[in-house]
PDB file of C-alpha atoms and ligand atoms in Angstrom:
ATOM      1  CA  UNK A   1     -21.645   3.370  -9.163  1.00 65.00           C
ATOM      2  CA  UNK A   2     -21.361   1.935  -5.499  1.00 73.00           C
ATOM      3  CA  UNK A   3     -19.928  -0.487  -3.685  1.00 88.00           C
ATOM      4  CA  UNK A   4     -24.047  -2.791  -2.743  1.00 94.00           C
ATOM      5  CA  UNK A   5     -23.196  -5.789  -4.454  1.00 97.00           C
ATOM      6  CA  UNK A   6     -27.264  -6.789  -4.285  1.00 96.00           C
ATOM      7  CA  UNK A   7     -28.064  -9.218  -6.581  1.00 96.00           C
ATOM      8  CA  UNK A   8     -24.552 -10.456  -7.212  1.00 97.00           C
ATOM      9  CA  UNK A   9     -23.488 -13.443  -7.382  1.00 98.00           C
ATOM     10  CA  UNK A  10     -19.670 -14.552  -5.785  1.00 98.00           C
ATOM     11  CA  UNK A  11     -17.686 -17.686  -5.118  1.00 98.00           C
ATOM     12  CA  UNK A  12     -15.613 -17.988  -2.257  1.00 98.00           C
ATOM     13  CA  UNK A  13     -12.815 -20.715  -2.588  1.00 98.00           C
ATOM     14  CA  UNK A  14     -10.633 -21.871  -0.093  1.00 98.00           C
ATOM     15  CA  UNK A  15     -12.388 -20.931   3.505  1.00 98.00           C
ATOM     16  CA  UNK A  16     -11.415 -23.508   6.178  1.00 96.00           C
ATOM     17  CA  UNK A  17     -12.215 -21.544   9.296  1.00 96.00           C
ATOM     18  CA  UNK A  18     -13.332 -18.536  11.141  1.00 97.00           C
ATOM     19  CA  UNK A  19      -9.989 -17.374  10.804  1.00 97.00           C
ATOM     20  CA  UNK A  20      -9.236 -17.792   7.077  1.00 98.00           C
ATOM     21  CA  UNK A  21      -8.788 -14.460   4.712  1.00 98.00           C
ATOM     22  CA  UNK A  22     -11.579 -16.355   2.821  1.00 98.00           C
ATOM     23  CA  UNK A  23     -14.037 -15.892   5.080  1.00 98.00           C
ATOM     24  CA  UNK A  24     -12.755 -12.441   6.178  1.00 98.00           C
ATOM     25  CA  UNK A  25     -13.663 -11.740   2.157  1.00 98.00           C
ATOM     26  CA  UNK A  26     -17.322 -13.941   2.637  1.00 98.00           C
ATOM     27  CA  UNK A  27     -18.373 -11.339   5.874  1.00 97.00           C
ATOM     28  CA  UNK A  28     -17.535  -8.586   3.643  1.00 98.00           C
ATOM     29  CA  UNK A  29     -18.997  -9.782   0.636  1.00 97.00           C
ATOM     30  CA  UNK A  30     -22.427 -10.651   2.914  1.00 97.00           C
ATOM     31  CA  UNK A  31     -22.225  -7.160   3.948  1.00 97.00           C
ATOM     32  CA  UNK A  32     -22.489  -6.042   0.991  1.00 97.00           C
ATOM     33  CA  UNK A  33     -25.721  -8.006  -0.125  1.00 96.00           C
ATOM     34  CA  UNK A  34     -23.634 -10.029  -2.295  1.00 97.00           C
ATOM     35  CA  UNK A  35     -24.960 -13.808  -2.960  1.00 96.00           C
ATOM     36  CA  UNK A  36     -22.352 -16.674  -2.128  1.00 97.00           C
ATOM     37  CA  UNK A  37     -21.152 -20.022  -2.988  1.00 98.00           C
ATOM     38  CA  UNK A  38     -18.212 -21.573  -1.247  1.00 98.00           C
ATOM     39  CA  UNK A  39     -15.953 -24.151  -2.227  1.00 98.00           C
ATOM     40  CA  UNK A  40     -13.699 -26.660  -0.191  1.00 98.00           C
ATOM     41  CA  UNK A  41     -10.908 -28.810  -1.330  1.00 98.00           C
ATOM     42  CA  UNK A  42     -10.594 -31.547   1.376  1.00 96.00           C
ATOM     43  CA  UNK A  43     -14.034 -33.331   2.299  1.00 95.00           C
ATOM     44  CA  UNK A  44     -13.117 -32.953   6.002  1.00 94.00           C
ATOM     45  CA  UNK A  45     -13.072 -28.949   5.689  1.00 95.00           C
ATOM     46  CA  UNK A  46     -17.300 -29.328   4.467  1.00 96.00           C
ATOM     47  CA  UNK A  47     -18.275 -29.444   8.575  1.00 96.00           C
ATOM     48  CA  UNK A  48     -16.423 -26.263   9.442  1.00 95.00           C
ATOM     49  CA  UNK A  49     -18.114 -24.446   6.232  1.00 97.00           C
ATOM     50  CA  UNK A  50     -21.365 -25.600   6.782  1.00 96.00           C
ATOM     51  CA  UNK A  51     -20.691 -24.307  10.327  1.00 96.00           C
ATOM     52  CA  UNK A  52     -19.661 -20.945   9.641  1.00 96.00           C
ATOM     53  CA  UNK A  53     -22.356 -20.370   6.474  1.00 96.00           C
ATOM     54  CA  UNK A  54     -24.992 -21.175   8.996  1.00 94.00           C
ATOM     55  CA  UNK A  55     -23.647 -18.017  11.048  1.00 95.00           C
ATOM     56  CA  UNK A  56     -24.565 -15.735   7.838  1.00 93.00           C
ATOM     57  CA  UNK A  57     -27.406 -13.562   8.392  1.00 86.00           C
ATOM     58  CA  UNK A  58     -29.179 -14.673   5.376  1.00 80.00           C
ATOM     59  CA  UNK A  59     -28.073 -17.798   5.157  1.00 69.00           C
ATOM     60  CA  UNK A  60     -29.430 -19.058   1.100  1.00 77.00           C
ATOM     61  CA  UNK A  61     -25.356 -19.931  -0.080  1.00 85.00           C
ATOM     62  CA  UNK A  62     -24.417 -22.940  -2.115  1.00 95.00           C
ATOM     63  CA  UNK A  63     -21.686 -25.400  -0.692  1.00 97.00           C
ATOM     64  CA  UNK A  64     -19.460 -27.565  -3.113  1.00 98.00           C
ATOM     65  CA  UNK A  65     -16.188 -29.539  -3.603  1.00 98.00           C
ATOM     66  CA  UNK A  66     -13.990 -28.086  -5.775  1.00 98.00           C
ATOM     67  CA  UNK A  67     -10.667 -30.183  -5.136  1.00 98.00           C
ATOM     68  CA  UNK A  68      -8.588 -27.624  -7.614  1.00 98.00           C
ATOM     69  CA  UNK A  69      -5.723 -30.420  -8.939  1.00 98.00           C
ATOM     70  CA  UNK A  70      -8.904 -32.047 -10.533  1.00 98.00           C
ATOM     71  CA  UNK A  71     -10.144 -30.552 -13.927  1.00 98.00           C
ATOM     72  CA  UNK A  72     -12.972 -33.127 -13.772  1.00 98.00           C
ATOM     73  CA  UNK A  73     -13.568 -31.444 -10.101  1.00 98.00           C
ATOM     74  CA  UNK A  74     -13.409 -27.628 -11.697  1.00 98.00           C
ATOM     75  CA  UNK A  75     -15.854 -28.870 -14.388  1.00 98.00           C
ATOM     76  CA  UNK A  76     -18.173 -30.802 -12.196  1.00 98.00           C
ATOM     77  CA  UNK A  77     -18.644 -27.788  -9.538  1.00 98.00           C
ATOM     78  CA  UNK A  78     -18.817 -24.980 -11.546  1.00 98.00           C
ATOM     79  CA  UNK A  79     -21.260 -27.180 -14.361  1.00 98.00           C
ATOM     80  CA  UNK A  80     -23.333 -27.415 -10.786  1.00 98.00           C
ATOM     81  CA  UNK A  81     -22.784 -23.558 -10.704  1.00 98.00           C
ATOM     82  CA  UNK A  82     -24.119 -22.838 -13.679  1.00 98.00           C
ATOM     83  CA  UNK A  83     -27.498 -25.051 -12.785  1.00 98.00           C
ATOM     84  CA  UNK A  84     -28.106 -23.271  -9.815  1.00 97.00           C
ATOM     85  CA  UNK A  85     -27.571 -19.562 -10.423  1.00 97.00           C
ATOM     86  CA  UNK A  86     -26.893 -19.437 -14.372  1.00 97.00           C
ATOM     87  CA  UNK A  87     -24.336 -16.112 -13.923  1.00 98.00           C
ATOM     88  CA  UNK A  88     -21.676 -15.280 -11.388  1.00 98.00           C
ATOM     89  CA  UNK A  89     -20.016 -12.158 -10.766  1.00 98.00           C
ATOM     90  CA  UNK A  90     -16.962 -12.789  -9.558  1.00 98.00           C
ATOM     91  CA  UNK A  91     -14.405 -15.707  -8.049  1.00 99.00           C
ATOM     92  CA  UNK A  92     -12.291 -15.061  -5.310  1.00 99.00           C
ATOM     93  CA  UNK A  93      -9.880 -17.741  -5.469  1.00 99.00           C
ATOM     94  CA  UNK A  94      -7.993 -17.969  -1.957  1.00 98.00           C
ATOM     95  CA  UNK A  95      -6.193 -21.693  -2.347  1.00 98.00           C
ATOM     96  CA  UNK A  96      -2.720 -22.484  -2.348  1.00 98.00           C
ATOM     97  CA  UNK A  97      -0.743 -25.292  -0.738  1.00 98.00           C
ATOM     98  CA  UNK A  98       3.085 -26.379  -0.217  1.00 98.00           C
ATOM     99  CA  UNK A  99       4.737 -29.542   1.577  1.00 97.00           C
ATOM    100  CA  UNK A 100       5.915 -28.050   5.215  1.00 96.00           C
ATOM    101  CA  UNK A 101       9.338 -29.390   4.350  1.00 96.00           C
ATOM    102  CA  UNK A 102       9.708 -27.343   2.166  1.00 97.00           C
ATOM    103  CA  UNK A 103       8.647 -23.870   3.387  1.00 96.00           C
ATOM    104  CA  UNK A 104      11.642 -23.445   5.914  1.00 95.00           C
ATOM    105  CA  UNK A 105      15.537 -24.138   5.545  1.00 95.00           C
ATOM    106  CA  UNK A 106      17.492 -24.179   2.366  1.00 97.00           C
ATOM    107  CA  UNK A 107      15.028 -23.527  -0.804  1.00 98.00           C
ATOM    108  CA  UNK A 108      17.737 -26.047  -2.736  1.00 98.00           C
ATOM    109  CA  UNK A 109      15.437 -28.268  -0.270  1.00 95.00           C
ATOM    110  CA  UNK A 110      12.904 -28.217  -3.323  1.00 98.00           C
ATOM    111  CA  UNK A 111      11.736 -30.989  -4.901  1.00 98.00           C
ATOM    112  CA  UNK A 112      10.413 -31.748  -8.291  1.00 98.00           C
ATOM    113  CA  UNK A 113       7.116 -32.725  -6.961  1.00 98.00           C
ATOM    114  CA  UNK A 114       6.813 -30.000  -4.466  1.00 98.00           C
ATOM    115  CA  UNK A 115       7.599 -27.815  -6.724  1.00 98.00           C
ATOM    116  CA  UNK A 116       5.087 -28.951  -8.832  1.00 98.00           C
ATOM    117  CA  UNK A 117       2.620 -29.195  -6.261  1.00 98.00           C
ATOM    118  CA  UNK A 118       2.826 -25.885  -5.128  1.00 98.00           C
ATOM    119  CA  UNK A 119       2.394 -24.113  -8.321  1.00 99.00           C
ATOM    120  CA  UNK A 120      -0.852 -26.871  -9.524  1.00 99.00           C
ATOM    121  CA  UNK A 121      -3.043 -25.786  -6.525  1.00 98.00           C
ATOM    122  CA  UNK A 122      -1.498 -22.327  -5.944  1.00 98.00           C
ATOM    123  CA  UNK A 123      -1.037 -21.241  -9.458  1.00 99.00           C
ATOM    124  CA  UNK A 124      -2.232 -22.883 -12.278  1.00 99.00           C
ATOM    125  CA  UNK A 125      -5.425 -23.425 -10.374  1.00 99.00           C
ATOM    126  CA  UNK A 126      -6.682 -20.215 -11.218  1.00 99.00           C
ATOM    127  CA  UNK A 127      -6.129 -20.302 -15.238  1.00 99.00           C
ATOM    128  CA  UNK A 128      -7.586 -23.435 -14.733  1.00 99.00           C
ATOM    129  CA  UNK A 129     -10.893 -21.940 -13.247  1.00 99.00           C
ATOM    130  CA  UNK A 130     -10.855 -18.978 -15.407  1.00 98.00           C
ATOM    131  CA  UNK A 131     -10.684 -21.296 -18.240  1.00 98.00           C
ATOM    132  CA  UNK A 132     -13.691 -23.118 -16.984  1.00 98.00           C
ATOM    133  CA  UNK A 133     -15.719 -20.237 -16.381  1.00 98.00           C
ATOM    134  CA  UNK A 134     -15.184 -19.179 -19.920  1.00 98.00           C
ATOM    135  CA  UNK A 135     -16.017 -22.000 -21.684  1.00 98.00           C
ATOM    136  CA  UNK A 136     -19.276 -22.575 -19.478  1.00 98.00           C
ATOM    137  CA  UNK A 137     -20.339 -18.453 -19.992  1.00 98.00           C
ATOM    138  CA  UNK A 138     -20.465 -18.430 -15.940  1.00 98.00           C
ATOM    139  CA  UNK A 139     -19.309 -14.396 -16.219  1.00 98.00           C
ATOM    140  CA  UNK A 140     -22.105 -13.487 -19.292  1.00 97.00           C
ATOM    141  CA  UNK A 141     -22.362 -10.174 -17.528  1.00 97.00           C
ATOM    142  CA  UNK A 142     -18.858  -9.433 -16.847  1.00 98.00           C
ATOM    143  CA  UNK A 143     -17.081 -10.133 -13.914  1.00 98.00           C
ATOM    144  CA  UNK A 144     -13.917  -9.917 -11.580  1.00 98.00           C
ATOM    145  CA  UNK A 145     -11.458 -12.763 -10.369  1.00 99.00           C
ATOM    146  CA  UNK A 146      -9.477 -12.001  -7.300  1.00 98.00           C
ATOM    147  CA  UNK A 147      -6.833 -14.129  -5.717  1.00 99.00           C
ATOM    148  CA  UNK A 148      -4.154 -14.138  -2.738  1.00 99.00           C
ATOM    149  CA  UNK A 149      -0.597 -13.414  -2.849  1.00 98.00           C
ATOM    150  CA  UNK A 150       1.820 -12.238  -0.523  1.00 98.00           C
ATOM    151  CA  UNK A 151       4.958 -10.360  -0.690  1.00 98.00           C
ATOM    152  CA  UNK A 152       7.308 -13.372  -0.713  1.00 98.00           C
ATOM    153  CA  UNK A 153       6.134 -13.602  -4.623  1.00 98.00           C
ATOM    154  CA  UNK A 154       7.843 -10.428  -5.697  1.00 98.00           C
ATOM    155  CA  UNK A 155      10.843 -10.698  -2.872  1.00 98.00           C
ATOM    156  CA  UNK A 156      12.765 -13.214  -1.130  1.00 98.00           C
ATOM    157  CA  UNK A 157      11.096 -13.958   2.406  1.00 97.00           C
ATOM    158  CA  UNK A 158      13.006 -16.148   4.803  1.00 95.00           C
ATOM    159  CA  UNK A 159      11.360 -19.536   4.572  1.00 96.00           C
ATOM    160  CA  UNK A 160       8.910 -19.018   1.834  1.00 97.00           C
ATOM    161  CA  UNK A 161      10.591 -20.666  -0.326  1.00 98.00           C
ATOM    162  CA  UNK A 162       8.765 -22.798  -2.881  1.00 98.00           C
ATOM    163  CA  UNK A 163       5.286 -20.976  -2.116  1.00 98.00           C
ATOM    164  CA  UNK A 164       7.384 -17.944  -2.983  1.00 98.00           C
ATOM    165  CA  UNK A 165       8.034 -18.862  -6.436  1.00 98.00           C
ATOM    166  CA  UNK A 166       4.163 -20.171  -6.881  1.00 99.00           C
ATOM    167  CA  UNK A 167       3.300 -16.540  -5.758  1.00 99.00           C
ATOM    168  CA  UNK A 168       5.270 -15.316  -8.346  1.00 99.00           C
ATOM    169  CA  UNK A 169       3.682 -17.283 -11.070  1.00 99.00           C
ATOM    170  CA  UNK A 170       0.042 -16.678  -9.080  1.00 99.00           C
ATOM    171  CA  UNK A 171       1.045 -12.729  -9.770  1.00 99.00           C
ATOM    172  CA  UNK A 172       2.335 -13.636 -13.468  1.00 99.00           C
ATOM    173  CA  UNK A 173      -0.861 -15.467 -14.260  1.00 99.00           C
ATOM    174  CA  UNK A 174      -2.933 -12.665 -13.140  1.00 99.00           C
ATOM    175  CA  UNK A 175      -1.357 -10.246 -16.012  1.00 99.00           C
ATOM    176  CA  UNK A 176      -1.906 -12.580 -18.566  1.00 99.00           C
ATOM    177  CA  UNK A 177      -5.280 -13.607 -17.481  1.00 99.00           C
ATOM    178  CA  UNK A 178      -6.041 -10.085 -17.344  1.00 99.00           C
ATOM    179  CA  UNK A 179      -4.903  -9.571 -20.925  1.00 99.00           C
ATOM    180  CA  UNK A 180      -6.905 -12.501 -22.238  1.00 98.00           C
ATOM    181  CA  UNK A 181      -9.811 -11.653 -20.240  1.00 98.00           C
ATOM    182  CA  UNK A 182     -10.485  -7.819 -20.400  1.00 98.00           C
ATOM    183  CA  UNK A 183     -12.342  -8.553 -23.630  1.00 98.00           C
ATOM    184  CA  UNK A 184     -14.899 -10.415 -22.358  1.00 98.00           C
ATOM    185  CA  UNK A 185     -15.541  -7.948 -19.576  1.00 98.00           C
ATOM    186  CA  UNK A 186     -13.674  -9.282 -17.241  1.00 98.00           C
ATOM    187  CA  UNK A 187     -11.029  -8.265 -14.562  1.00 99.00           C
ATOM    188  CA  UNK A 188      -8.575 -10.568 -12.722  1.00 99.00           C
ATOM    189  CA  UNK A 189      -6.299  -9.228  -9.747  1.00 99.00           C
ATOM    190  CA  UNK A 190      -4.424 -10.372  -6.628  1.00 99.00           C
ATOM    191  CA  UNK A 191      -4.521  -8.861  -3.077  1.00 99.00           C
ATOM    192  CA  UNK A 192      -0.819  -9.164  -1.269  1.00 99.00           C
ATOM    193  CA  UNK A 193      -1.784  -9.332   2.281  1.00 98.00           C
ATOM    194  CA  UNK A 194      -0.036  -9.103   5.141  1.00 98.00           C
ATOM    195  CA  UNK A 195       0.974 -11.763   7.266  1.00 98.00           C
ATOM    196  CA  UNK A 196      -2.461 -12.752   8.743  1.00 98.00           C
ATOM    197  CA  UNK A 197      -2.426 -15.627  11.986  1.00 96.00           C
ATOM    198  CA  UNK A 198      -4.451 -18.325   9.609  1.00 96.00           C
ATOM    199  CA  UNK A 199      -4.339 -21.900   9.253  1.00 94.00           C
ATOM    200  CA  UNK A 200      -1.787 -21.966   6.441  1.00 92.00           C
ATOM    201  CA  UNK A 201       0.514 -19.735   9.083  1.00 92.00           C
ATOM    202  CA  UNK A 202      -0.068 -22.764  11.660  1.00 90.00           C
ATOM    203  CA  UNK A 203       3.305 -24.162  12.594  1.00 84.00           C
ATOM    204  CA  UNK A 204       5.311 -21.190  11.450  1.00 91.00           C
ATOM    205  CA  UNK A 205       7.764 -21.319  14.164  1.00 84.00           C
ATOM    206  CA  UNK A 206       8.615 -17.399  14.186  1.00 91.00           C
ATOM    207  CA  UNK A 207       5.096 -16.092  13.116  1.00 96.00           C
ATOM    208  CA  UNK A 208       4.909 -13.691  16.166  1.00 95.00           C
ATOM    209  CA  UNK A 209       8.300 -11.985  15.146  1.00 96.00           C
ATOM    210  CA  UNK A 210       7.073 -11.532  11.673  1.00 97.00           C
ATOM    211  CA  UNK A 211       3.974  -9.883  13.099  1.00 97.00           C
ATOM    212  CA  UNK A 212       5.792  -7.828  15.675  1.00 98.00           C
ATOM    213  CA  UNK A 213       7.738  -6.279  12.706  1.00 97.00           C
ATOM    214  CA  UNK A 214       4.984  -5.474  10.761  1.00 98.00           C
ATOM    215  CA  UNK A 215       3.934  -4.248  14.206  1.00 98.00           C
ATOM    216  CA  UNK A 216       6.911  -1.704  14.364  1.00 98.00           C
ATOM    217  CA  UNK A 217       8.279  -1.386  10.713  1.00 98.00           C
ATOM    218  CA  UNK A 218       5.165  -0.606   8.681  1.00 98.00           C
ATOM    219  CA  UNK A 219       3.633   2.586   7.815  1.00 98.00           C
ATOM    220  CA  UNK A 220       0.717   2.138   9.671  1.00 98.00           C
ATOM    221  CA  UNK A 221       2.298   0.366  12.660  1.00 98.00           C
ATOM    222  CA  UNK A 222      -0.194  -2.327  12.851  1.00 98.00           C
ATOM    223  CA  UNK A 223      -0.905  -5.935  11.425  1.00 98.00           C
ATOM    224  CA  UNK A 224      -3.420  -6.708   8.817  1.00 98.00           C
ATOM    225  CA  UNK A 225      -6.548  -8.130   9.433  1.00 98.00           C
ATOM    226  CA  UNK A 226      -9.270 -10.261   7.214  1.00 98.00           C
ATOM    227  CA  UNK A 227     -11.668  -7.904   7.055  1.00 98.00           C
ATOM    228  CA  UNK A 228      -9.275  -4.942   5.698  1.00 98.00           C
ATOM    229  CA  UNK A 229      -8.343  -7.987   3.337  1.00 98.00           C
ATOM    230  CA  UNK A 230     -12.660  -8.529   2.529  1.00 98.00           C
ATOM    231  CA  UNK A 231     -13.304  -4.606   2.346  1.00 98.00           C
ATOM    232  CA  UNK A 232     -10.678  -4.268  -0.599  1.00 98.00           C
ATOM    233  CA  UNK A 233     -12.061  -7.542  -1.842  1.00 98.00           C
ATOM    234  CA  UNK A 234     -15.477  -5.766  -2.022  1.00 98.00           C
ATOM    235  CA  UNK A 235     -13.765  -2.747  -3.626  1.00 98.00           C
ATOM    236  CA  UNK A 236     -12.370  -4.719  -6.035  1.00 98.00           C
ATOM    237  CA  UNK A 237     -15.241  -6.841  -6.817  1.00 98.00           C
ATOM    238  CA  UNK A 238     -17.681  -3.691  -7.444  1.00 98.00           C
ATOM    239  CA  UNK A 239     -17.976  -1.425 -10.356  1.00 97.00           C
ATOM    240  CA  UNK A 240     -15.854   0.963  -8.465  1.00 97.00           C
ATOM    241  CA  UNK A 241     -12.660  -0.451  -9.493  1.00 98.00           C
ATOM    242  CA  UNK A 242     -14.015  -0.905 -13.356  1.00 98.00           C
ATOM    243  CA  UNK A 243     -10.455   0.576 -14.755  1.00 98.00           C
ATOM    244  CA  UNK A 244      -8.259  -1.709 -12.558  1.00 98.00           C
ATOM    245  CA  UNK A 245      -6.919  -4.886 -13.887  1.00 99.00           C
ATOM    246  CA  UNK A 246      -4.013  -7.214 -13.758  1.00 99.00           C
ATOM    247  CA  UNK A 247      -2.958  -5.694 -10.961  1.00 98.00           C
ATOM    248  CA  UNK A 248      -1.607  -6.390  -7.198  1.00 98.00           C
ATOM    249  CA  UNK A 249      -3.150  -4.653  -4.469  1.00 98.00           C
ATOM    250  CA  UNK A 250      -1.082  -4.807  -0.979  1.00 99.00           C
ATOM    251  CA  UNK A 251      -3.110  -4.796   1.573  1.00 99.00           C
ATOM    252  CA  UNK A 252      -0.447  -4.881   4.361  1.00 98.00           C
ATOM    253  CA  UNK A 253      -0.291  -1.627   6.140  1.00 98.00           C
ATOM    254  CA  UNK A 254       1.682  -0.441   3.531  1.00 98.00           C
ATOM    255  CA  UNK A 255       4.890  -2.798   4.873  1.00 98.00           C
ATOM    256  CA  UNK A 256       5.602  -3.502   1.208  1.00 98.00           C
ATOM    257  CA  UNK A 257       7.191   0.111   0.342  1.00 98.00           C
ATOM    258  CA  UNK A 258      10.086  -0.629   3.897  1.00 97.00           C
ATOM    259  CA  UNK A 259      13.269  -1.299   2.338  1.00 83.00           C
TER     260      UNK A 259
HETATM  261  C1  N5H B   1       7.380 -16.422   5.164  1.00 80.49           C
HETATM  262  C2  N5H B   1       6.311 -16.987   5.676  1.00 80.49           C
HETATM  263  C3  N5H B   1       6.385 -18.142   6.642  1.00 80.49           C
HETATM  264  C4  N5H B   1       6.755 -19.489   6.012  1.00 80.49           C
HETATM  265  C5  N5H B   1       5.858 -19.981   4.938  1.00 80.49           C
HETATM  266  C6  N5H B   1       4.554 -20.258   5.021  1.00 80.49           C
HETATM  267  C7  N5H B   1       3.743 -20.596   3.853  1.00 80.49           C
HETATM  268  C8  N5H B   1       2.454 -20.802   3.897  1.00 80.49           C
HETATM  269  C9  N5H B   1       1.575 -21.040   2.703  1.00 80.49           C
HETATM  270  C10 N5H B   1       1.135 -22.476   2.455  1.00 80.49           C
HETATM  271  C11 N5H B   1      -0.101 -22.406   1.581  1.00 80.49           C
HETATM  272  C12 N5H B   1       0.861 -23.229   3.748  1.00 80.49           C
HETATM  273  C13 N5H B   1       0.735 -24.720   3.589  1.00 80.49           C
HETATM  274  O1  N5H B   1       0.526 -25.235   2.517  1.00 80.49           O
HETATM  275  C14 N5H B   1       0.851 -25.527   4.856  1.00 80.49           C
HETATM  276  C15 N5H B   1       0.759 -27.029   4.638  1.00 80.49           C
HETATM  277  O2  N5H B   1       2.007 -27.571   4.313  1.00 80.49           O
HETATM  278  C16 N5H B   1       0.278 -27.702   5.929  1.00 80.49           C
HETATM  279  N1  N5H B   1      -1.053 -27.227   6.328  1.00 80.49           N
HETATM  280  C17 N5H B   1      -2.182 -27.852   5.966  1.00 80.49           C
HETATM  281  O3  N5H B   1      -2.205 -28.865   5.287  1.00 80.49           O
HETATM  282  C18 N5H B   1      -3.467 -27.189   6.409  1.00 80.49           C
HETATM  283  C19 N5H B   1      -4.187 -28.162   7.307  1.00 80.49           C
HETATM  284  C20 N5H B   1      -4.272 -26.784   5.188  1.00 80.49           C
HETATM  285  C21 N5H B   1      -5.619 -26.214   5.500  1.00 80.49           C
HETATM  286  O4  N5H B   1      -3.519 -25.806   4.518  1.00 80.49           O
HETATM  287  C22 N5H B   1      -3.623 -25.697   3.168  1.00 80.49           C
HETATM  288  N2  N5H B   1      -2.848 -24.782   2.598  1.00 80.49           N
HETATM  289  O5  N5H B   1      -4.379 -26.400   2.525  1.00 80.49           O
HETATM  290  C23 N5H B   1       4.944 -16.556   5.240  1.00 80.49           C
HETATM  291  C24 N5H B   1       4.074 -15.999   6.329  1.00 80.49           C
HETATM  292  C25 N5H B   1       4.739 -14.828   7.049  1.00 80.49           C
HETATM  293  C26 N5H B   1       2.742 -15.483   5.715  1.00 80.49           C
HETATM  294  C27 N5H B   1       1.889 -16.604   5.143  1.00 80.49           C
HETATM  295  C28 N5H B   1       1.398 -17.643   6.091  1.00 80.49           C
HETATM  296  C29 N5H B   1       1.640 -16.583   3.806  1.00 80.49           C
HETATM  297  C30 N5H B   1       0.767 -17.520   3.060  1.00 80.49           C
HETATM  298  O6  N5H B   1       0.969 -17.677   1.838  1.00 80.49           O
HETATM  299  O7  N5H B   1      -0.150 -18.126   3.646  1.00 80.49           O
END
């Protein structure tokens, strides 16, 4: 058992930038000798992929839309999967959206659509994947999902709000996909990371005071970056996690265990 991932075969979802966990989990992954295939939602996020693939060393990936609220989407890009590579090894599923109104103020701000909204691309998106690659036999050899939560699922966080209750269904989702999933060789958990400066933390007025405190309140006194994020990714991606499943690893400095 090690952690080479050499002739494996992973999709990144959800990388819009340099700065995005995703792509803090694609270097890793690359490092690794893993294979990769990205996916993008919105057709103006392609560019900046094709951009940042281009940077790889070995530079062979697969780019496709995969707009998540779409099951014809999910079905067309990972059908395209399967005719390219035949067998993936494992998803890491790093998408989730909310309406800005409603991540700050009152959470009796929420809507019936946001609501909705949020948990379709941040939640149900991954049973909807999972589902997909089942019934297409993308994982034949086994395989491990990974996806990205954050502490505001399990406790209230000023101003998460409606992406905190997705979370919670995100983590929820991950049990019983784990459950349903084991058989078939395959593994499903979330990574809680810390509060990383990414485009989903754009216009989040007091970012830098949630950093500072993770800054001075944490165990290890220090913020969390994307690549601690892509090494545990790796970890949890190789056979060296093959007993761990349906479970949340926080990958935060250890900020979740401050009262
Ligand atoms: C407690 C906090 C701060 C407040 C909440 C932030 C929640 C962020 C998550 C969502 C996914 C961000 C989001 O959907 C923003 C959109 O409304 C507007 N942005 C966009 O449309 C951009 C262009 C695209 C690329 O974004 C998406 N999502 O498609 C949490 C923070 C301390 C930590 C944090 C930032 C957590 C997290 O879940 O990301």
């Amino acid at each position: 058992m090690n952690l080479s991932l050499q002739g494996k075969t992973f999709v990144v979802m959800g990388v819009a930038n340099k700065r995005s966990i995703a792509w803090g989990i694609a270097r890793s992954l690359h490092a690794a000798g893993a294979r990769l295939i990205f996916t993008y939602g919105r057709e103006r996020t392609e560019k900046s992929v094709k951009q940042l693939v281009e940077t790889l060393e070995t530079n062979n990936s697969i780019i496709l839309q995969c707009d998540v609220t779409s099951d014809e989407q999910i079905h067309t890009c990972f059908s395209k999967i399967k005719e390219e590579v035949g067998t993936i090894h494992g998803i890491a599923h790093c998408v989730a959206f909310a309406n800005k109104e409603e991540l700050s103020g009152e959470y009796l701000n929420v809507t019936r659509e946001g609501f909705l909204l949020a948990q379709n691309i941040s939640a149900y998106s991954l049973s909807a994947i999972a589902k997909e690659v089942k019934n297409l036999e993308l994982m034949a050899e086994g395989g491990s999902f990974i996806t990205l939560s954050y502490l505001g699922g399990e406790r209230v966080m000023t101003n998460y709000n409606v992406m905190g209750v997705a979370k919670a269904s995100l983590e929820a989702s991950v049990k019983y996909l784990a459950s349903n999933l084991g058989q078939y060789g395959i593994r499903v958990n979330s990574i809680s990371a810390g509060p990383i400066r990414t485009l989903s933390a754009k216009g989040v007025s007091d970012f830098n005071t949630i950093l500072k405190e993770v800054e001075e309140k944490s165990p290890l006194r220090r913020c969390t970056t994307p690549e601690e994020v892509g090494d545990t990714a790796v970890f949890l991606f190789s056979d060296m996690s093959r007993g761990i499943t349906g479970e949340n690893i926080h990958v935060d400095s250890g900020y979740h265990v401050i009262g």
